[in-house]
JSON list of C-alpha atoms in Angstrom, two decimals:
[
{"chain": "A", "resi": 7, "resn": "GLN", "atom": "CA", "xyz": [-31.47, 42.69, -28.81]},
{"chain": "A", "resi": 8, "resn": "LYS", "atom": "CA", "xyz": [-29.56, 44.56, -26.07]},
{"chain": "A", "resi": 9, "resn": "LYS", "atom": "CA", "xyz": [-33.30, 44.57, -24.37]},
{"chain": "A", "resi": 10, "resn": "ARG", "atom": "CA", "xyz": [-33.40, 41.10, -24.86]},
{"chain": "A", "resi": 11, "resn": "LEU", "atom": "CA", "xyz": [-30.00, 40.07, -23.48]},
{"chain": "A", "resi": 12, "resn": "VAL", "atom": "CA", "xyz": [-30.93, 42.39, -20.71]},
{"chain": "A", "resi": 13, "resn": "HIS", "atom": "CA", "xyz": [-34.10, 40.67, -19.68]},
{"chain": "A", "resi": 14, "resn": "VAL", "atom": "CA", "xyz": [-32.69, 36.95, -20.28]},
{"chain": "A", "resi": 15, "resn": "TYR", "atom": "CA", "xyz": [-29.61, 37.87, -18.33]},
{"chain": "A", "resi": 16, "resn": "LYS", "atom": "CA", "xyz": [-32.19, 39.42, -15.77]},
{"chain": "A", "resi": 17, "resn": "ARG", "atom": "CA", "xyz": [-34.57, 35.96, -15.99]},
{"chain": "A", "resi": 18, "resn": "GLU", "atom": "CA", "xyz": [-31.64, 34.04, -15.68]},
{"chain": "A", "resi": 19, "resn": "ASN", "atom": "CA", "xyz": [-30.53, 36.07, -12.60]},
{"chain": "A", "resi": 20, "resn": "GLU", "atom": "CA", "xyz": [-33.77, 36.17, -10.73]},
{"chain": "A", "resi": 21, "resn": "LYS", "atom": "CA", "xyz": [-33.69, 31.95, -11.48]},
{"chain": "A", "resi": 22, "resn": "LEU", "atom": "CA", "xyz": [-30.45, 31.95, -9.60]},
{"chain": "A", "resi": 23, "resn": "LYS", "atom": "CA", "xyz": [-31.07, 33.91, -6.71]},
{"chain": "A", "resi": 24, "resn": "GLU", "atom": "CA", "xyz": [-34.25, 31.56, -5.82]},
{"chain": "A", "resi": 25, "resn": "ASN", "atom": "CA", "xyz": [-32.11, 28.81, -6.26]},
{"chain": "A", "resi": 26, "resn": "ASN", "atom": "CA", "xyz": [-29.65, 30.01, -3.77]},
{"chain": "A", "resi": 27, "resn": "LYS", "atom": "CA", "xyz": [-32.88, 30.79, -1.67]},
{"chain": "A", "resi": 28, "resn": "SER", "atom": "CA", "xyz": [-33.95, 27.51, -1.75]},
{"chain": "A", "resi": 29, "resn": "LEU", "atom": "CA", "xyz": [-31.17, 26.03, -0.98]},
{"chain": "A", "resi": 30, "resn": "THR", "atom": "CA", "xyz": [-30.15, 28.26, 2.05]},
{"chain": "A", "resi": 31, "resn": "ASP", "atom": "CA", "xyz": [-33.66, 27.60, 3.36]},
{"chain": "A", "resi": 32, "resn": "GLN", "atom": "CA", "xyz": [-32.49, 23.75, 2.87]},
{"chain": "A", "resi": 33, "resn": "ILE", "atom": "CA", "xyz": [-29.41, 24.71, 5.38]},
{"chain": "A", "resi": 34, "resn": "LYS", "atom": "CA", "xyz": [-31.03, 26.50, 7.94]},
{"chain": "A", "resi": 35, "resn": "SER", "atom": "CA", "xyz": [-34.36, 23.80, 8.11]},
{"chain": "A", "resi": 36, "resn": "TYR", "atom": "CA", "xyz": [-31.31, 21.11, 8.38]},
{"chain": "A", "resi": 37, "resn": "GLU", "atom": "CA", "xyz": [-29.55, 23.25, 11.37]},
{"chain": "A", "resi": 38, "resn": "THR", "atom": "CA", "xyz": [-32.82, 23.74, 12.79]},
{"chain": "A", "resi": 39, "resn": "ASN", "atom": "CA", "xyz": [-34.13, 20.13, 12.96]},
{"chain": "A", "resi": 40, "resn": "SER", "atom": "CA", "xyz": [-31.31, 18.13, 13.89]},
{"chain": "A", "resi": 41, "resn": "SER", "atom": "CA", "xyz": [-30.17, 20.91, 16.50]},
{"chain": "A", "resi": 42, "resn": "GLY", "atom": "CA", "xyz": [-26.72, 19.46, 16.16]},
{"chain": "A", "resi": 43, "resn": "THR", "atom": "CA", "xyz": [-27.11, 16.04, 16.15]},
{"chain": "A", "resi": 44, "resn": "VAL", "atom": "CA", "xyz": [-27.98, 14.88, 12.27]},
{"chain": "A", "resi": 45, "resn": "ALA", "atom": "CA", "xyz": [-24.76, 16.88, 11.44]},
{"chain": "A", "resi": 46, "resn": "ASP", "atom": "CA", "xyz": [-22.85, 15.40, 14.17]},
{"chain": "A", "resi": 47, "resn": "ASP", "atom": "CA", "xyz": [-23.96, 11.89, 13.34]},
{"chain": "A", "resi": 48, "resn": "GLU", "atom": "CA", "xyz": [-22.78, 11.91, 9.68]},
{"chain": "A", "resi": 49, "resn": "ALA", "atom": "CA", "xyz": [-19.58, 14.30, 10.59]},
{"chain": "A", "resi": 50, "resn": "LYS", "atom": "CA", "xyz": [-18.77, 11.52, 13.15]},
{"chain": "A", "resi": 51, "resn": "LYS", "atom": "CA", "xyz": [-20.23, 8.40, 9.99]},
{"chain": "A", "resi": 52, "resn": "GLN", "atom": "CA", "xyz": [-17.70, 10.16, 7.71]},
{"chain": "A", "resi": 53, "resn": "ILE", "atom": "CA", "xyz": [-14.81, 10.49, 9.58]},
{"chain": "A", "resi": 54, "resn": "VAL", "atom": "CA", "xyz": [-14.80, 6.42, 10.38]},
{"chain": "A", "resi": 55, "resn": "LEU", "atom": "CA", "xyz": [-15.22, 6.18, 6.68]},
{"chain": "A", "resi": 56, "resn": "ASP", "atom": "CA", "xyz": [-12.30, 8.07, 5.85]},
{"chain": "A", "resi": 57, "resn": "LYS", "atom": "CA", "xyz": [-10.49, 6.52, 8.94]},
{"chain": "A", "resi": 58, "resn": "ALA", "atom": "CA", "xyz": [-11.39, 2.35, 7.73]},
{"chain": "A", "resi": 59, "resn": "ILE", "atom": "CA", "xyz": [-10.30, 3.59, 3.72]},
{"chain": "A", "resi": 60, "resn": "LEU", "atom": "CA", "xyz": [-7.10, 5.18, 5.60]},
{"chain": "A", "resi": 61, "resn": "GLY", "atom": "CA", "xyz": [-6.45, 1.87, 7.10]},
{"chain": "A", "resi": 62, "resn": "THR", "atom": "CA", "xyz": [-6.38, 2.74, 10.44]},
{"chain": "A", "resi": 63, "resn": "GLU", "atom": "CA", "xyz": [-9.99, 0.88, 10.87]},
{"chain": "A", "resi": 64, "resn": "GLU", "atom": "CA", "xyz": [-10.61, -2.74, 11.24]},
{"chain": "A", "resi": 65, "resn": "VAL", "atom": "CA", "xyz": [-12.70, -3.38, 8.18]},
{"chain": "A", "resi": 66, "resn": "SER", "atom": "CA", "xyz": [-15.31, -6.45, 6.61]},
{"chain": "A", "resi": 67, "resn": "GLY", "atom": "CA", "xyz": [-17.57, -6.74, 3.53]},
{"chain": "A", "resi": 68, "resn": "SER", "atom": "CA", "xyz": [-17.74, -8.84, 0.33]},
{"chain": "A", "resi": 69, "resn": "GLY", "atom": "CA", "xyz": [-14.99, -9.74, -1.62]},
{"chain": "A", "resi": 70, "resn": "ILE", "atom": "CA", "xyz": [-11.93, -12.43, -2.74]},
{"chain": "A", "resi": 71, "resn": "VAL", "atom": "CA", "xyz": [-9.49, -14.62, -1.04]},
{"chain": "A", "resi": 72, "resn": "ILE", "atom": "CA", "xyz": [-6.10, -15.08, -3.17]},
{"chain": "A", "resi": 73, "resn": "THR", "atom": "CA", "xyz": [-4.48, -18.09, -1.65]},
{"chain": "A", "resi": 74, "resn": "ILE", "atom": "CA", "xyz": [-0.89, -18.37, -3.35]},
{"chain": "A", "resi": 75, "resn": "GLN", "atom": "CA", "xyz": [1.61, -21.20, -2.50]},
{"chain": "A", "resi": 76, "resn": "LYS", "atom": "CA", "xyz": [4.58, -22.86, -3.66]},
{"chain": "A", "resi": 77, "resn": "LYS", "atom": "CA", "xyz": [4.08, -26.13, -5.33]},
{"chain": "A", "resi": 78, "resn": "ASN", "atom": "CA", "xyz": [5.29, -29.09, -3.13]},
{"chain": "A", "resi": 79, "resn": "ALA", "atom": "CA", "xyz": [6.85, -32.07, -5.25]},
{"chain": "A", "resi": 80, "resn": "THR", "atom": "CA", "xyz": [7.52, -29.82, -8.34]},
{"chain": "A", "resi": 81, "resn": "TYR", "atom": "CA", "xyz": [9.16, -27.25, -6.54]},
{"chain": "A", "resi": 82, "resn": "ASP", "atom": "CA", "xyz": [12.51, -26.10, -8.99]},
{"chain": "A", "resi": 83, "resn": "ASN", "atom": "CA", "xyz": [14.94, -24.12, -6.98]},
{"chain": "A", "resi": 84, "resn": "ASN", "atom": "CA", "xyz": [16.33, -22.49, -10.23]},
{"chain": "A", "resi": 85, "resn": "LEU", "atom": "CA", "xyz": [13.01, -21.15, -11.01]},
{"chain": "A", "resi": 86, "resn": "SER", "atom": "CA", "xyz": [12.49, -17.68, -9.20]},
{"chain": "A", "resi": 87, "resn": "LYS", "atom": "CA", "xyz": [10.63, -17.12, -6.00]},
{"chain": "A", "resi": 88, "resn": "ILE", "atom": "CA", "xyz": [7.99, -14.89, -5.97]},
{"chain": "A", "resi": 89, "resn": "GLY", "atom": "CA", "xyz": [8.98, -11.34, -4.94]},
{"chain": "A", "resi": 90, "resn": "GLU", "atom": "CA", "xyz": [7.84, -7.36, -4.83]},
{"chain": "A", "resi": 91, "resn": "MET", "atom": "CA", "xyz": [7.18, -7.42, -8.29]},
{"chain": "A", "resi": 92, "resn": "THR", "atom": "CA", "xyz": [4.87, -10.13, -7.80]},
{"chain": "A", "resi": 93, "resn": "LEU", "atom": "CA", "xyz": [3.25, -8.66, -5.08]},
{"chain": "A", "resi": 94, "resn": "SER", "atom": "CA", "xyz": [2.67, -5.27, -6.25]},
{"chain": "A", "resi": 95, "resn": "TYR", "atom": "CA", "xyz": [1.19, -5.76, -9.15]},
{"chain": "A", "resi": 96, "resn": "ILE", "atom": "CA", "xyz": [-1.60, -7.87, -7.93]},
{"chain": "A", "resi": 97, "resn": "VAL", "atom": "CA", "xyz": [-2.22, -4.85, -5.70]},
{"chain": "A", "resi": 98, "resn": "ASN", "atom": "CA", "xyz": [-1.75, -2.68, -8.16]},
{"chain": "A", "resi": 99, "resn": "ASN", "atom": "CA", "xyz": [-4.53, -4.82, -10.36]},
{"chain": "A", "resi": 100, "resn": "LEU", "atom": "CA", "xyz": [-6.60, -5.18, -7.59]},
{"chain": "A", "resi": 101, "resn": "LYS", "atom": "CA", "xyz": [-6.94, -1.40, -7.29]},
{"chain": "A", "resi": 102, "resn": "PHE", "atom": "CA", "xyz": [-7.49, -0.80, -10.78]},
{"chain": "A", "resi": 103, "resn": "ALA", "atom": "CA", "xyz": [-10.68, -2.95, -10.28]},
{"chain": "A", "resi": 104, "resn": "GLY", "atom": "CA", "xyz": [-11.93, -1.08, -7.16]},
{"chain": "A", "resi": 105, "resn": "ALA", "atom": "CA", "xyz": [-10.55, -2.70, -4.64]},
{"chain": "A", "resi": 106, "resn": "GLU", "atom": "CA", "xyz": [-11.62, -0.66, -0.68]},
{"chain": "A", "resi": 107, "resn": "ALA", "atom": "CA", "xyz": [-9.41, -3.12, 1.45]},
{"chain": "A", "resi": 108, "resn": "ILE", "atom": "CA", "xyz": [-6.63, -5.26, 1.09]},
{"chain": "A", "resi": 109, "resn": "SER", "atom": "CA", "xyz": [-4.40, -7.62, 2.93]},
{"chain": "A", "resi": 110, "resn": "ILE", "atom": "CA", "xyz": [-1.19, -9.82, 2.37]},
{"chain": "A", "resi": 111, "resn": "ASN", "atom": "CA", "xyz": [-0.92, -12.10, 5.42]},
{"chain": "A", "resi": 112, "resn": "ASP", "atom": "CA", "xyz": [-3.16, -9.73, 7.33]},
{"chain": "A", "resi": 113, "resn": "ILE", "atom": "CA", "xyz": [-0.84, -7.19, 6.81]},
{"chain": "A", "resi": 114, "resn": "ARG", "atom": "CA", "xyz": [-3.64, -4.17, 5.87]},
{"chain": "A", "resi": 115, "resn": "ILE", "atom": "CA", "xyz": [-1.72, -1.96, 2.42]},
{"chain": "A", "resi": 116, "resn": "THR", "atom": "CA", "xyz": [-2.73, 1.32, 2.82]},
{"chain": "A", "resi": 117, "resn": "ALA", "atom": "CA", "xyz": [-1.82, 4.62, 0.30]},
{"chain": "A", "resi": 118, "resn": "GLN", "atom": "CA", "xyz": [1.68, 3.99, 2.26]},
{"chain": "A", "resi": 119, "resn": "THR", "atom": "CA", "xyz": [2.49, 0.48, 2.14]},
{"chain": "A", "resi": 120, "resn": "GLY", "atom": "CA", "xyz": [5.57, -0.34, 0.82]},
{"chain": "A", "resi": 121, "resn": "ILE", "atom": "CA", "xyz": [6.52, -4.05, -1.19]},
{"chain": "A", "resi": 122, "resn": "ARG", "atom": "CA", "xyz": [10.39, -5.00, -1.00]},
{"chain": "A", "resi": 123, "resn": "THR", "atom": "CA", "xyz": [12.14, -8.10, -1.21]},
{"chain": "A", "resi": 124, "resn": "SER", "atom": "CA", "xyz": [14.60, -8.02, 1.31]},
{"chain": "A", "resi": 125, "resn": "GLY", "atom": "CA", "xyz": [17.34, -11.05, 1.48]},
{"chain": "A", "resi": 126, "resn": "SER", "atom": "CA", "xyz": [14.57, -13.89, 1.21]},
{"chain": "A", "resi": 127, "resn": "PHE", "atom": "CA", "xyz": [11.82, -12.82, 2.52]},
{"chain": "A", "resi": 128, "resn": "ILE", "atom": "CA", "xyz": [9.15, -9.78, 1.17]},
{"chain": "A", "resi": 129, "resn": "ARG", "atom": "CA", "xyz": [8.77, -6.53, 3.33]},
{"chain": "A", "resi": 130, "resn": "VAL", "atom": "CA", "xyz": [5.54, -5.22, 3.49]},
{"chain": "A", "resi": 131, "resn": "GLY", "atom": "CA", "xyz": [4.90, -2.32, 5.31]},
{"chain": "A", "resi": 132, "resn": "ASN", "atom": "CA", "xyz": [7.46, -1.11, 7.79]},
{"chain": "A", "resi": 133, "resn": "THR", "atom": "CA", "xyz": [7.91, -3.73, 9.97]},
{"chain": "A", "resi": 134, "resn": "ASP", "atom": "CA", "xyz": [5.82, -6.70, 8.17]},
{"chain": "A", "resi": 135, "resn": "ARG", "atom": "CA", "xyz": [7.77, -9.61, 6.47]},
{"chain": "A", "resi": 136, "resn": "ILE", "atom": "CA", "xyz": [6.26, -12.46, 4.95]},
{"chain": "A", "resi": 137, "resn": "ASN", "atom": "CA", "xyz": [7.98, -15.84, 3.50]},
{"chain": "A", "resi": 138, "resn": "PRO", "atom": "CA", "xyz": [7.32, -17.10, -0.10]},
{"chain": "A", "resi": 139, "resn": "ASP", "atom": "CA", "xyz": [8.20, -20.43, 0.85]},
{"chain": "A", "resi": 140, "resn": "GLU", "atom": "CA", "xyz": [4.86, -20.52, 2.69]},
{"chain": "A", "resi": 141, "resn": "ALA", "atom": "CA", "xyz": [1.13, -19.97, 1.89]},
{"chain": "A", "resi": 142, "resn": "ILE", "atom": "CA", "xyz": [0.33, -16.07, 0.65]},
{"chain": "A", "resi": 143, "resn": "ILE", "atom": "CA", "xyz": [-3.27, -15.08, 1.80]},
{"chain": "A", "resi": 144, "resn": "ILE", "atom": "CA", "xyz": [-4.67, -11.85, -0.07]},
{"chain": "A", "resi": 145, "resn": "LYS", "atom": "CA", "xyz": [-7.43, -10.95, 1.59]},
{"chain": "A", "resi": 146, "resn": "VAL", "atom": "CA", "xyz": [-10.33, -8.52, -0.90]},
{"chain": "A", "resi": 147, "resn": "ILE", "atom": "CA", "xyz": [-13.13, -6.94, -0.04]},
{"chain": "A", "resi": 148, "resn": "GLY", "atom": "CA", "xyz": [-15.20, -5.45, -3.05]},
{"chain": "A", "resi": 149, "resn": "ASP", "atom": "CA", "xyz": [-17.30, -6.30, -6.34]},
{"chain": "A", "resi": 150, "resn": "SER", "atom": "CA", "xyz": [-15.88, -10.10, -5.79]},
{"chain": "A", "resi": 151, "resn": "THR", "atom": "CA", "xyz": [-16.80, -10.83, -9.76]},
{"chain": "A", "resi": 152, "resn": "LYS", "atom": "CA", "xyz": [-15.25, -7.61, -10.59]},
{"chain": "A", "resi": 153, "resn": "LEU", "atom": "CA", "xyz": [-12.42, -8.67, -8.55]},
{"chain": "A", "resi": 154, "resn": "LYS", "atom": "CA", "xyz": [-12.01, -12.31, -9.67]},
{"chain": "A", "resi": 155, "resn": "THR", "atom": "CA", "xyz": [-12.67, -11.67, -13.62]},
{"chain": "A", "resi": 156, "resn": "GLU", "atom": "CA", "xyz": [-9.66, -9.17, -13.48]},
{"chain": "A", "resi": 157, "resn": "MET", "atom": "CA", "xyz": [-7.43, -11.03, -11.30]},
{"chain": "A", "resi": 158, "resn": "GLU", "atom": "CA", "xyz": [-8.22, -13.90, -14.03]},
{"chain": "A", "resi": 159, "resn": "PHE", "atom": "CA", "xyz": [-8.33, -12.23, -16.84]},
{"chain": "A", "resi": 160, "resn": "GLN", "atom": "CA", "xyz": [-5.58, -13.45, -20.01]},
{"chain": "A", "resi": 161, "resn": "GLY", "atom": "CA", "xyz": [-4.09, -16.01, -17.22]},
{"chain": "A", "resi": 162, "resn": "PHE", "atom": "CA", "xyz": [-3.05, -12.90, -15.31]},
{"chain": "A", "resi": 163, "resn": "LEU", "atom": "CA", "xyz": [-2.15, -13.96, -12.23]},
{"chain": "A", "resi": 164, "resn": "GLU", "atom": "CA", "xyz": [-1.18, -17.72, -13.04]},
{"chain": "A", "resi": 165, "resn": "ASN", "atom": "CA", "xyz": [1.27, -16.24, -15.39]},
{"chain": "A", "resi": 166, "resn": "LEU", "atom": "CA", "xyz": [1.93, -13.79, -12.68]},
{"chain": "A", "resi": 167, "resn": "ILE", "atom": "CA", "xyz": [2.80, -16.12, -10.41]},
{"chain": "A", "resi": 168, "resn": "GLY", "atom": "CA", "xyz": [5.13, -18.11, -12.45]},
{"chain": "A", "resi": 169, "resn": "ASN", "atom": "CA", "xyz": [5.78, -22.46, -12.44]},
{"chain": "A", "resi": 170, "resn": "ASN", "atom": "CA", "xyz": [6.49, -22.91, -8.82]},
{"chain": "A", "resi": 171, "resn": "TYR", "atom": "CA", "xyz": [3.36, -22.22, -7.77]},
{"chain": "A", "resi": 172, "resn": "ASN", "atom": "CA", "xyz": [-0.42, -22.77, -7.56]},
{"chain": "A", "resi": 173, "resn": "ALA", "atom": "CA", "xyz": [-3.32, -20.38, -6.65]},
{"chain": "A", "resi": 174, "resn": "SER", "atom": "CA", "xyz": [-6.45, -20.09, -6.00]},
{"chain": "A", "resi": 175, "resn": "ILE", "atom": "CA", "xyz": [-9.49, -17.49, -6.04]},
{"chain": "A", "resi": 176, "resn": "GLU", "atom": "CA", "xyz": [-12.44, -18.52, -3.80]},
{"chain": "A", "resi": 177, "resn": "THR", "atom": "CA", "xyz": [-15.02, -15.50, -3.76]},
{"chain": "A", "resi": 178, "resn": "ALA", "atom": "CA", "xyz": [-16.41, -14.75, 0.45]},
{"chain": "A", "resi": 179, "resn": "ASP", "atom": "CA", "xyz": [-19.59, -12.70, 1.74]},
{"chain": "A", "resi": 180, "resn": "SER", "atom": "CA", "xyz": [-17.55, -11.88, 4.85]},
{"chain": "A", "resi": 181, "resn": "ILE", "atom": "CA", "xyz": [-14.12, -11.17, 4.70]},
{"chain": "A", "resi": 182, "resn": "GLU", "atom": "CA", "xyz": [-12.43, -9.22, 7.91]},
{"chain": "A", "resi": 183, "resn": "ILE", "atom": "CA", "xyz": [-9.61, -6.95, 7.30]},
{"chain": "A", "resi": 184, "resn": "GLU", "atom": "CA", "xyz": [-6.97, -5.98, 10.46]},
{"chain": "A", "resi": 185, "resn": "LYS", "atom": "CA", "xyz": [-6.52, -2.45, 10.58]},
{"chain": "A", "resi": 186, "resn": "THR", "atom": "CA", "xyz": [-2.94, -1.37, 9.44]},
{"chain": "A", "resi": 187, "resn": "THR", "atom": "CA", "xyz": [0.20, -1.85, 12.14]},
{"chain": "A", "resi": 188, "resn": "ASP", "atom": "CA", "xyz": [2.13, 0.67, 10.16]},
{"chain": "A", "resi": 189, "resn": "LYS", "atom": "CA", "xyz": [1.78, 4.86, 11.93]},
{"chain": "A", "resi": 190, "resn": "ILE", "atom": "CA", "xyz": [0.63, 7.26, 8.59]},
{"chain": "A", "resi": 191, "resn": "THR", "atom": "CA", "xyz": [2.54, 9.52, 8.41]},
{"chain": "A", "resi": 192, "resn": "ASN", "atom": "CA", "xyz": [2.58, 13.71, 6.96]},
{"chain": "A", "resi": 193, "resn": "ASP", "atom": "CA", "xyz": [5.48, 15.10, 7.67]},
{"chain": "A", "resi": 194, "resn": "PHE", "atom": "CA", "xyz": [5.59, 16.46, 4.50]},
{"chain": "A", "resi": 195, "resn": "LEU", "atom": "CA", "xyz": [2.50, 17.36, 2.67]},
{"chain": "A", "resi": 196, "resn": "SER", "atom": "CA", "xyz": [0.44, 19.79, 3.85]},
{"chain": "A", "resi": 197, "resn": "VAL", "atom": "CA", "xyz": [-3.70, 20.89, 2.17]},
{"chain": "A", "resi": 198, "resn": "GLU", "atom": "CA", "xyz": [-3.87, 23.56, -0.07]},
{"chain": "A", "resi": 199, "resn": "SER", "atom": "CA", "xyz": [-6.89, 25.16, 1.45]},
{"chain": "A", "resi": 200, "resn": "GLU", "atom": "CA", "xyz": [-4.81, 25.94, 4.48]},
{"chain": "A", "resi": 201, "resn": "LYS", "atom": "CA", "xyz": [-2.06, 27.53, 2.96]},
{"chain": "A", "resi": 202, "resn": "GLY", "atom": "CA", "xyz": [-3.93, 30.99, 2.24]},
{"chain": "A", "resi": 203, "resn": "GLU", "atom": "CA", "xyz": [-5.43, 30.61, 5.65]}
]
């Protein structure tokens, strides 16, 4: 039985060596054939994509546009206005549905964008603010069917905005979302792999 196991292990070891050699040869082939240009181009593409995801690049694509507006004739000052919780819930639901880029009134939402009620306005990020008495337009890039379904599921959006507002959701083939104007900070974080170096 031991001899049989040793034989099996040797065979598996040989297969692993062959796979390793094959992968190494492939990498060498890419390096030789590219003369550095393909690798450089791929790295550049990845950097641009990372910046787009981070929010520091303007992006475009298909998705949905949500318009939320205060009702005019029936507006009741005793009813609550849209605030930080409403917009936070909307953004969270959109992200959950696979949104790849979001803006509110052309303010880009990033991983570091905070939303907070400030007096009669809603602060979005460090410098921008929204007036809940005026139209709120949320642009979203992603799978339009999935995004629209998520926002309409069991009246999610209508129930969330309350009786003072109307909302519409339109799909769009071409949406442009500006880059963030906020500074992306990394004063306190470090990459784990760099700690051992």
